mmCIF file of C-alpha atoms in Angstrom:
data_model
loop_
_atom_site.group_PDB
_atom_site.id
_atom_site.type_symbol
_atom_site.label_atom_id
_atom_site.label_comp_id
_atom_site.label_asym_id
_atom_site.label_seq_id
_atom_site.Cartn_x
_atom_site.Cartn_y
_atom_site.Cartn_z
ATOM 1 C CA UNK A 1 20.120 24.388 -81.371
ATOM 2 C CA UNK A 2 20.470 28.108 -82.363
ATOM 3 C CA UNK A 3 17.187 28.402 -83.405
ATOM 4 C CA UNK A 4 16.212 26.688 -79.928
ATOM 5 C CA UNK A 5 18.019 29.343 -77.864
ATOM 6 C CA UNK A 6 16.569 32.399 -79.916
ATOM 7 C CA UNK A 7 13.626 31.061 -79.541
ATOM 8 C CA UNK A 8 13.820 30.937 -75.852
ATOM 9 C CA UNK A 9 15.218 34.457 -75.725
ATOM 10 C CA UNK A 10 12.770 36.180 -77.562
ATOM 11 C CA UNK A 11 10.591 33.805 -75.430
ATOM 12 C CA UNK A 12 12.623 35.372 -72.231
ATOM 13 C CA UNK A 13 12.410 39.229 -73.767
ATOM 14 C CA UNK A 14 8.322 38.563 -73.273
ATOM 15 C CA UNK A 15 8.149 37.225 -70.127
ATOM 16 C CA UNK A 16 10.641 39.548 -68.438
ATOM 17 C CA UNK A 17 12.987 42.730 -69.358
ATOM 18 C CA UNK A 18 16.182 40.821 -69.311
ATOM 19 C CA UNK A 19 17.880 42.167 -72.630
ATOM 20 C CA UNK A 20 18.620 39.199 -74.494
ATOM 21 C CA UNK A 21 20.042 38.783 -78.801
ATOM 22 C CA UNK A 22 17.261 38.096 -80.148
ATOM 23 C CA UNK A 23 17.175 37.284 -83.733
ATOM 24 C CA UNK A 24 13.805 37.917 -85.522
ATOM 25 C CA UNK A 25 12.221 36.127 -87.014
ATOM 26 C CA UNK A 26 11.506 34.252 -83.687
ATOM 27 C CA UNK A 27 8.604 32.431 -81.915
ATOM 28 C CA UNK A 28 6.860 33.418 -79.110
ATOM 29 C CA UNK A 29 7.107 29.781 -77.585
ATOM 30 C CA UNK A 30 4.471 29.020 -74.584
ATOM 31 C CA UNK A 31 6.483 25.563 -73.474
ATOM 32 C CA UNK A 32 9.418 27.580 -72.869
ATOM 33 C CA UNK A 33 7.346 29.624 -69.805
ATOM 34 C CA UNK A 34 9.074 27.437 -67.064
ATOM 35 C CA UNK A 35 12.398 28.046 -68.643
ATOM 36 C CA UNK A 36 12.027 31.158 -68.216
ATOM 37 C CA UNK A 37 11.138 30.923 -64.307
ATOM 38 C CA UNK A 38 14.329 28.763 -63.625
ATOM 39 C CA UNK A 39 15.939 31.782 -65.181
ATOM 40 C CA UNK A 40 13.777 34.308 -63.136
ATOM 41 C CA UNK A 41 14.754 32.062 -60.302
ATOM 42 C CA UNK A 42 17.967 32.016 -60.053
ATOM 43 C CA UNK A 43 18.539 35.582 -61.043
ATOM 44 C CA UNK A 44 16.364 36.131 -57.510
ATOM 45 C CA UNK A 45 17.881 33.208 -55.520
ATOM 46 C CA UNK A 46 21.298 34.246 -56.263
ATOM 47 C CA UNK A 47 20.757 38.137 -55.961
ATOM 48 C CA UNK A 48 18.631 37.647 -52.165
ATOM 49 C CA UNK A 49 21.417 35.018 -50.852
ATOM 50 C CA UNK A 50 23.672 38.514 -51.406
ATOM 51 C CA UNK A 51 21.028 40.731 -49.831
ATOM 52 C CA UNK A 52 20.269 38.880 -46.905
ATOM 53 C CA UNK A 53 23.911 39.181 -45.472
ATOM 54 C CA UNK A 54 24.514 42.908 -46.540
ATOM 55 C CA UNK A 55 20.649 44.272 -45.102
ATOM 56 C CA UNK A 56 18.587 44.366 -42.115
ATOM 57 C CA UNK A 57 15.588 41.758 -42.989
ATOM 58 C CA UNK A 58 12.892 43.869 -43.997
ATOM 59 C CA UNK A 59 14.851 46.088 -46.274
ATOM 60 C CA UNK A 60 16.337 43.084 -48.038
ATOM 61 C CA UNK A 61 12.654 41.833 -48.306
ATOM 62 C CA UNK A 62 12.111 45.041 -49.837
ATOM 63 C CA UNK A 63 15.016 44.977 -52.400
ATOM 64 C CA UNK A 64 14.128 41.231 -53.347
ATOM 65 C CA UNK A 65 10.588 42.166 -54.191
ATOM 66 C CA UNK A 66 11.832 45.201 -56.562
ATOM 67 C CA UNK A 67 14.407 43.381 -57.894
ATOM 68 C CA UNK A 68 11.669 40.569 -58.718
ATOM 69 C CA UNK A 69 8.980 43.498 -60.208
ATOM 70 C CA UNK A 70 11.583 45.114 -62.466
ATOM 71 C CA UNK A 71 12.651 41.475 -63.739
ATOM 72 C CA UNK A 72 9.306 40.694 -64.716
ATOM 73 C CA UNK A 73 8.292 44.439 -65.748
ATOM 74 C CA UNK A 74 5.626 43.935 -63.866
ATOM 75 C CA UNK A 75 3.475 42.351 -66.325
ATOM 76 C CA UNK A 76 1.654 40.124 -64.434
ATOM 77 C CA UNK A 77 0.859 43.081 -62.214
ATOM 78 C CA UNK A 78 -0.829 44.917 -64.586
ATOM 79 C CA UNK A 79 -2.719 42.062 -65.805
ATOM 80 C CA UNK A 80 -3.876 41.479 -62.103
ATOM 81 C CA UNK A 81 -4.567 45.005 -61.338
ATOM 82 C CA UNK A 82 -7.191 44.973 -64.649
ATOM 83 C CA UNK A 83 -8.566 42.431 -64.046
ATOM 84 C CA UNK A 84 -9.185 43.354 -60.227
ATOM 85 C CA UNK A 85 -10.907 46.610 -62.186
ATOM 86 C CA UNK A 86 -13.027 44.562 -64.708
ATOM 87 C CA UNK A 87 -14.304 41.668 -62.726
ATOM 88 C CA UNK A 88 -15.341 43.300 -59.355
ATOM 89 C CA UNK A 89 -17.267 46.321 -61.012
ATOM 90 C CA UNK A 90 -19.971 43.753 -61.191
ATOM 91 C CA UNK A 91 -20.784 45.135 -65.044
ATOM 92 C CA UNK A 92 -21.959 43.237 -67.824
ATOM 93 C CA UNK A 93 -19.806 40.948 -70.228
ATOM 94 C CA UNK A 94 -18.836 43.543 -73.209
ATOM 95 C CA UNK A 95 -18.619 46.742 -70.305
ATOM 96 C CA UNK A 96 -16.244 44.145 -68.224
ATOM 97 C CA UNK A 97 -13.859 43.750 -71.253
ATOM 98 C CA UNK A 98 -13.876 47.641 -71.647
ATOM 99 C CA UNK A 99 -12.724 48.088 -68.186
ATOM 100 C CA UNK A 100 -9.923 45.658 -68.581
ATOM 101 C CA UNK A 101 -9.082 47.183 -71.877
ATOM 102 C CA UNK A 102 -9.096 50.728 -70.063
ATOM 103 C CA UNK A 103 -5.807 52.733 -69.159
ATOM 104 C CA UNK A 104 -6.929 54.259 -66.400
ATOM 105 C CA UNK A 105 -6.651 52.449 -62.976
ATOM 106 C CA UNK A 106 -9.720 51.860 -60.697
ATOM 107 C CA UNK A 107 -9.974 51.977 -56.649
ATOM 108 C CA UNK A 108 -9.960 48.115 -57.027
ATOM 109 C CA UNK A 109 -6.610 47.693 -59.062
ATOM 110 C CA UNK A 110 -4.996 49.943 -56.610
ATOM 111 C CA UNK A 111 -5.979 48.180 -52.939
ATOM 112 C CA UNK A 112 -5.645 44.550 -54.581
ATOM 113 C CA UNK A 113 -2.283 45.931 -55.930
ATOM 114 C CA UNK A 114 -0.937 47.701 -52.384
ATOM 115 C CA UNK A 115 -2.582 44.075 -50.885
ATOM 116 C CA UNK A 116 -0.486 41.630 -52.941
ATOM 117 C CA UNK A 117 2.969 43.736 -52.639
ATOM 118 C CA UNK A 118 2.285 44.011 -48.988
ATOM 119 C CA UNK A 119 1.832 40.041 -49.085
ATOM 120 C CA UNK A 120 4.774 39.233 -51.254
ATOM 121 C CA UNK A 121 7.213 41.600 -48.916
ATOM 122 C CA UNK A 122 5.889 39.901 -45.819
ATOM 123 C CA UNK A 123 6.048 36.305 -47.516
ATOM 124 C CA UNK A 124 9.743 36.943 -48.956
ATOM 125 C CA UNK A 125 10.751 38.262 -44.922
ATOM 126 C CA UNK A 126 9.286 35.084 -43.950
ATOM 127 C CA UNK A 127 11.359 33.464 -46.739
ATOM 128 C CA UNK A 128 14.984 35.089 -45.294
ATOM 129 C CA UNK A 129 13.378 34.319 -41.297
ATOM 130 C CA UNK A 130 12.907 30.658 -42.068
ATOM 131 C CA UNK A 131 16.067 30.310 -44.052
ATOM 132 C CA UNK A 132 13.780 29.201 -47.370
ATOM 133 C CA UNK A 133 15.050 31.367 -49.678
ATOM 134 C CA UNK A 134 15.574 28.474 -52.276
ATOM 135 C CA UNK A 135 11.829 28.711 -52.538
ATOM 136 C CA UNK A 136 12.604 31.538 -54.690
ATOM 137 C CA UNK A 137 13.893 29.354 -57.204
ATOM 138 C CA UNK A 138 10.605 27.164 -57.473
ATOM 139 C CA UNK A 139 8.068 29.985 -57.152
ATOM 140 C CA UNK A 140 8.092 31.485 -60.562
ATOM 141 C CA UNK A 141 8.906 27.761 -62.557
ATOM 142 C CA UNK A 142 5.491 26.415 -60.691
ATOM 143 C CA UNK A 143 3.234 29.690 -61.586
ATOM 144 C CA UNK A 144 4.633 29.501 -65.161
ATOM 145 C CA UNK A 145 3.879 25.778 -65.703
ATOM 146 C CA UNK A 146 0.838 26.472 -64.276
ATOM 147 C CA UNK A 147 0.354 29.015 -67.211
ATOM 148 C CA UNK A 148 1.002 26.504 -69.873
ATOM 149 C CA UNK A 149 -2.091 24.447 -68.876
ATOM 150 C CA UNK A 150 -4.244 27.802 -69.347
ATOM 151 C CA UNK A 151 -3.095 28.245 -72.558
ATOM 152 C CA UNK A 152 -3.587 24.815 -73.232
ATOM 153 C CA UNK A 153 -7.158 23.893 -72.265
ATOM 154 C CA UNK A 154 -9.160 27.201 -71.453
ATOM 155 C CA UNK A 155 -11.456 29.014 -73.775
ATOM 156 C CA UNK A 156 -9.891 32.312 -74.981
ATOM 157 C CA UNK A 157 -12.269 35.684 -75.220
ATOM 158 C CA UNK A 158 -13.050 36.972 -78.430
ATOM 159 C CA UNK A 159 -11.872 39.933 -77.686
ATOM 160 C CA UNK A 160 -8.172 38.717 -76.724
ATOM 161 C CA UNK A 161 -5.697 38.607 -79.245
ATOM 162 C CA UNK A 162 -2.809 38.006 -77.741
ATOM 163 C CA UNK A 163 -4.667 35.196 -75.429
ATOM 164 C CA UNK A 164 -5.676 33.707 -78.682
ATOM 165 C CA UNK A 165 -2.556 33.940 -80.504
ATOM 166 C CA UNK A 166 -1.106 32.032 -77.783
ATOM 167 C CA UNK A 167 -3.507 29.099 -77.484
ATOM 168 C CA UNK A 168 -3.781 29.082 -81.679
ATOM 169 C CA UNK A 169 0.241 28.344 -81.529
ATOM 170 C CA UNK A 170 -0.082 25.732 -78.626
ATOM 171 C CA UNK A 171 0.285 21.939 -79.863
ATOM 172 C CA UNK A 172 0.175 18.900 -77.324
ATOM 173 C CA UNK A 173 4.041 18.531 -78.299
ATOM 174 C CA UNK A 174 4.891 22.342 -76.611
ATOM 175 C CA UNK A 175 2.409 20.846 -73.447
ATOM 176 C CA UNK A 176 4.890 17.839 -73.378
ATOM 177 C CA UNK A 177 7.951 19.885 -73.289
ATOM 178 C CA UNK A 178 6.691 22.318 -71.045
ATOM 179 C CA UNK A 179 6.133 19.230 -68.890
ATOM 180 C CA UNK A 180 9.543 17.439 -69.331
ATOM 181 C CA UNK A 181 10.929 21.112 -68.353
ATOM 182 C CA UNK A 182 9.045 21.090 -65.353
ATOM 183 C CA UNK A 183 9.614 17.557 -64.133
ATOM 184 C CA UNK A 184 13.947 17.672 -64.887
ATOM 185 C CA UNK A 185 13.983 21.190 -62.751
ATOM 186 C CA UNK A 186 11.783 19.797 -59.421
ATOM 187 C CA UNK A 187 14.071 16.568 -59.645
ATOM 188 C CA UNK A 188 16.865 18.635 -59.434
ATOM 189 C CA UNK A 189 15.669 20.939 -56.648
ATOM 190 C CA UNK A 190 14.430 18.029 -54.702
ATOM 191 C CA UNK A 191 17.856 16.377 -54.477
ATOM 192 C CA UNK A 192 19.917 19.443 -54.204
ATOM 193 C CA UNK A 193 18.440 20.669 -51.560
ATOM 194 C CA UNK A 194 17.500 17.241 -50.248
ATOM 195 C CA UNK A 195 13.703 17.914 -50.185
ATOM 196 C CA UNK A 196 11.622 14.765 -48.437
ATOM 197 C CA UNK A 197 8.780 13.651 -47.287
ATOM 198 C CA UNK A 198 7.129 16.958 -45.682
ATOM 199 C CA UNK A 199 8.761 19.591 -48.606
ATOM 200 C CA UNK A 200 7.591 16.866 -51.038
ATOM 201 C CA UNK A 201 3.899 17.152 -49.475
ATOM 202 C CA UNK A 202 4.271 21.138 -49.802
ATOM 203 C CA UNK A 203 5.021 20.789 -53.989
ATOM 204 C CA UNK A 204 2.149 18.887 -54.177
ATOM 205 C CA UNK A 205 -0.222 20.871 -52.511
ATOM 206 C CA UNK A 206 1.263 24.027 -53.938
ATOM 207 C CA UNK A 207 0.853 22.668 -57.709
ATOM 208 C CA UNK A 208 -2.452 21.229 -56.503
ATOM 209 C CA UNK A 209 -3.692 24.591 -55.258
ATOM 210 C CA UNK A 210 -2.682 26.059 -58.495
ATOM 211 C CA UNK A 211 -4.139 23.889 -60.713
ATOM 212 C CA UNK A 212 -7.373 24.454 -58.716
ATOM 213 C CA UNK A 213 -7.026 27.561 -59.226
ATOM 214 C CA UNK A 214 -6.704 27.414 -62.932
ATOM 215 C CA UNK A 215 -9.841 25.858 -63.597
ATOM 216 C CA UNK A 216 -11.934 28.107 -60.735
ATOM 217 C CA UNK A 217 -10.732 31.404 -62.716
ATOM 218 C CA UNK A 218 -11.459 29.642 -65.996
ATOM 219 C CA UNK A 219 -15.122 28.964 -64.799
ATOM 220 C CA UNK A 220 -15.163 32.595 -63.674
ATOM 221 C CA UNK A 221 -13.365 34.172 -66.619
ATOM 222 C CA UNK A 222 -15.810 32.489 -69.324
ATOM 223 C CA UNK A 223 -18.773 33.544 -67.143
ATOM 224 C CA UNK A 224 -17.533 37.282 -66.800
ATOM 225 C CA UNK A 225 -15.881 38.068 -69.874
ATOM 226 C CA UNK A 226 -16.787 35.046 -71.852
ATOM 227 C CA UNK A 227 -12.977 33.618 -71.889
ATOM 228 C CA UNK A 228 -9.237 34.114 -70.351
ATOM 229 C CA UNK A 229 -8.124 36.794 -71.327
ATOM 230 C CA UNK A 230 -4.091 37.834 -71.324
ATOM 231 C CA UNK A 231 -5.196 39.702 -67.853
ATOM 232 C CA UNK A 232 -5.964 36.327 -66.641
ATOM 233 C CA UNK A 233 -2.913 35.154 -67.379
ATOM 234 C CA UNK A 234 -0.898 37.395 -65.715
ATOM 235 C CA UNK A 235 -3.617 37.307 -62.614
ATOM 236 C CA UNK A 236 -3.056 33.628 -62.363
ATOM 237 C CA UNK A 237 0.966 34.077 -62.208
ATOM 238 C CA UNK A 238 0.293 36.326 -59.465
ATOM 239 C CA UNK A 239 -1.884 34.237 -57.445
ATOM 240 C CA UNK A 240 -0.266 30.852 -57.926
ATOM 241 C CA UNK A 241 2.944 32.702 -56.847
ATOM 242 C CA UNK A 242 1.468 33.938 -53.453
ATOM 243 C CA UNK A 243 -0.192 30.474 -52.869
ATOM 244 C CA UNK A 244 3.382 28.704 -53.595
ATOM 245 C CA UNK A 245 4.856 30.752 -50.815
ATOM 246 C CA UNK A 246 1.867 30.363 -48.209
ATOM 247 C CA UNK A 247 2.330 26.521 -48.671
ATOM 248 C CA UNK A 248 6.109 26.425 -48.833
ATOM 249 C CA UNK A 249 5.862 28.851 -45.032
ATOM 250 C CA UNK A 250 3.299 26.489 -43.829
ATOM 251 C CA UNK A 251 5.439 23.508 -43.938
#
């Protein structure tokens, strides 16, 4: 069991800035990426239930989505931003990886950046407006089981080391628990917040939607840089995220 929990802290210390004991040596365990949402989760949930009644809407929307970016360090955001940079400078394979692999930020990491805060602060308003705010607890478990199944089946880059140290170290077994993880925490969300019929229809789109779009940025990730690379991991959090919280409005 103690090994268990360290390895889901140092797990947690990867995934997020939340300064957890972590006793080394420790794996880097991809099953325990939902875990980690519920954690992210209800850190958010909890914090914007607070927000909402102190704050004007907008502003809480505001403090909600930095409290979310400095959780997460924003590590998904700078995977999304380079790969904005390296896939729409419409270069060849080996110039593509450079790009992603550069420090500097392009024109295309900074408007699809300023575009996908600007869509996250209107989607978490919509969140407080609607009275949906447990959505927050289901957006970043979804996008990181959705993460598992990258690491699982796609083809890694050559030049991606941490993308294949991650899928080297993935075994059917972590898939199953990542699953099991999964499956316990929707169960529970359905029945606590007594989710039916219509907000059952809107988890299976939104997991539908995101498993679509696993396998269309696979297709385009092996095409343009010949593999997922750890920037298309962190662009696929990002996206599945936004797409959870379009379907969950919609409904």
């Amino acid at each position: 069991m103690i090994k268990f929990i360290n390895d889901f802290f140092n797990t947690a210390t990867f995934l997020t800035r939340l300064p957890l004991p972590v006793i080394y040596p420790a794996r880097l365990r991809v099953s325990f990426f939902p875990l980690v949402g519920i954690l992210l989760g209800l850190i958010t949930y909890l914090l914007a239930l607070t927000l909402q009644f102190f704050f004007p809407i907008k502003i809480a929307a505001v403090l909600i989505l930095i409290i979310y970016i400095f959780l997460t360090g924003g590590l998904h955001l700078d995977g999304f931003g380079d790969f904005l940079d390296g896939f729409f400078a419409n270069r060849a394979q080996k110039e593509t990886i450079a790009i992603m692999h550069d420090s500097n930020t392009g024109i295309f990491a900074v408007v699809g950046l300023i575009l996908l805060l600007l869509l996250k602060f209107l989607l978490f308003e919509q969140l407080i407006l609607q009275g949906k705010l447990e959505i927050l607890l289901i957006m970043p478990v979804l996008a990181r089981f959705v993460l598992t199944l990258m690491v699982a089946r796609a083809k890694v880059a050559a030049e991606s080391i941490m993308a294949a140290a991650l899928h080297k170290n993935f075994t059917a077994k972590e898939l199953r628990l990542s699953l099991i993880i999964t499956i316990i925490f929707l169960v529970i969300f359905v029945l606590t917040f007594s989710y039916f019929l219509i907000e059952l229809f809107f988890l299976a789109v939104a997991l539908s939607l995101s498993l679509l779009l696993v396998y269309l940025l696979e297709k385009w990730a092996v095409k343009k840089a010949g593999g997922i690379t750890g920037d298309i991991y962190g662009t696929l959090v990002e996206l599945s995220e936004l797409l959870i919280l379009f379907t969950a409005l919609m409904t």
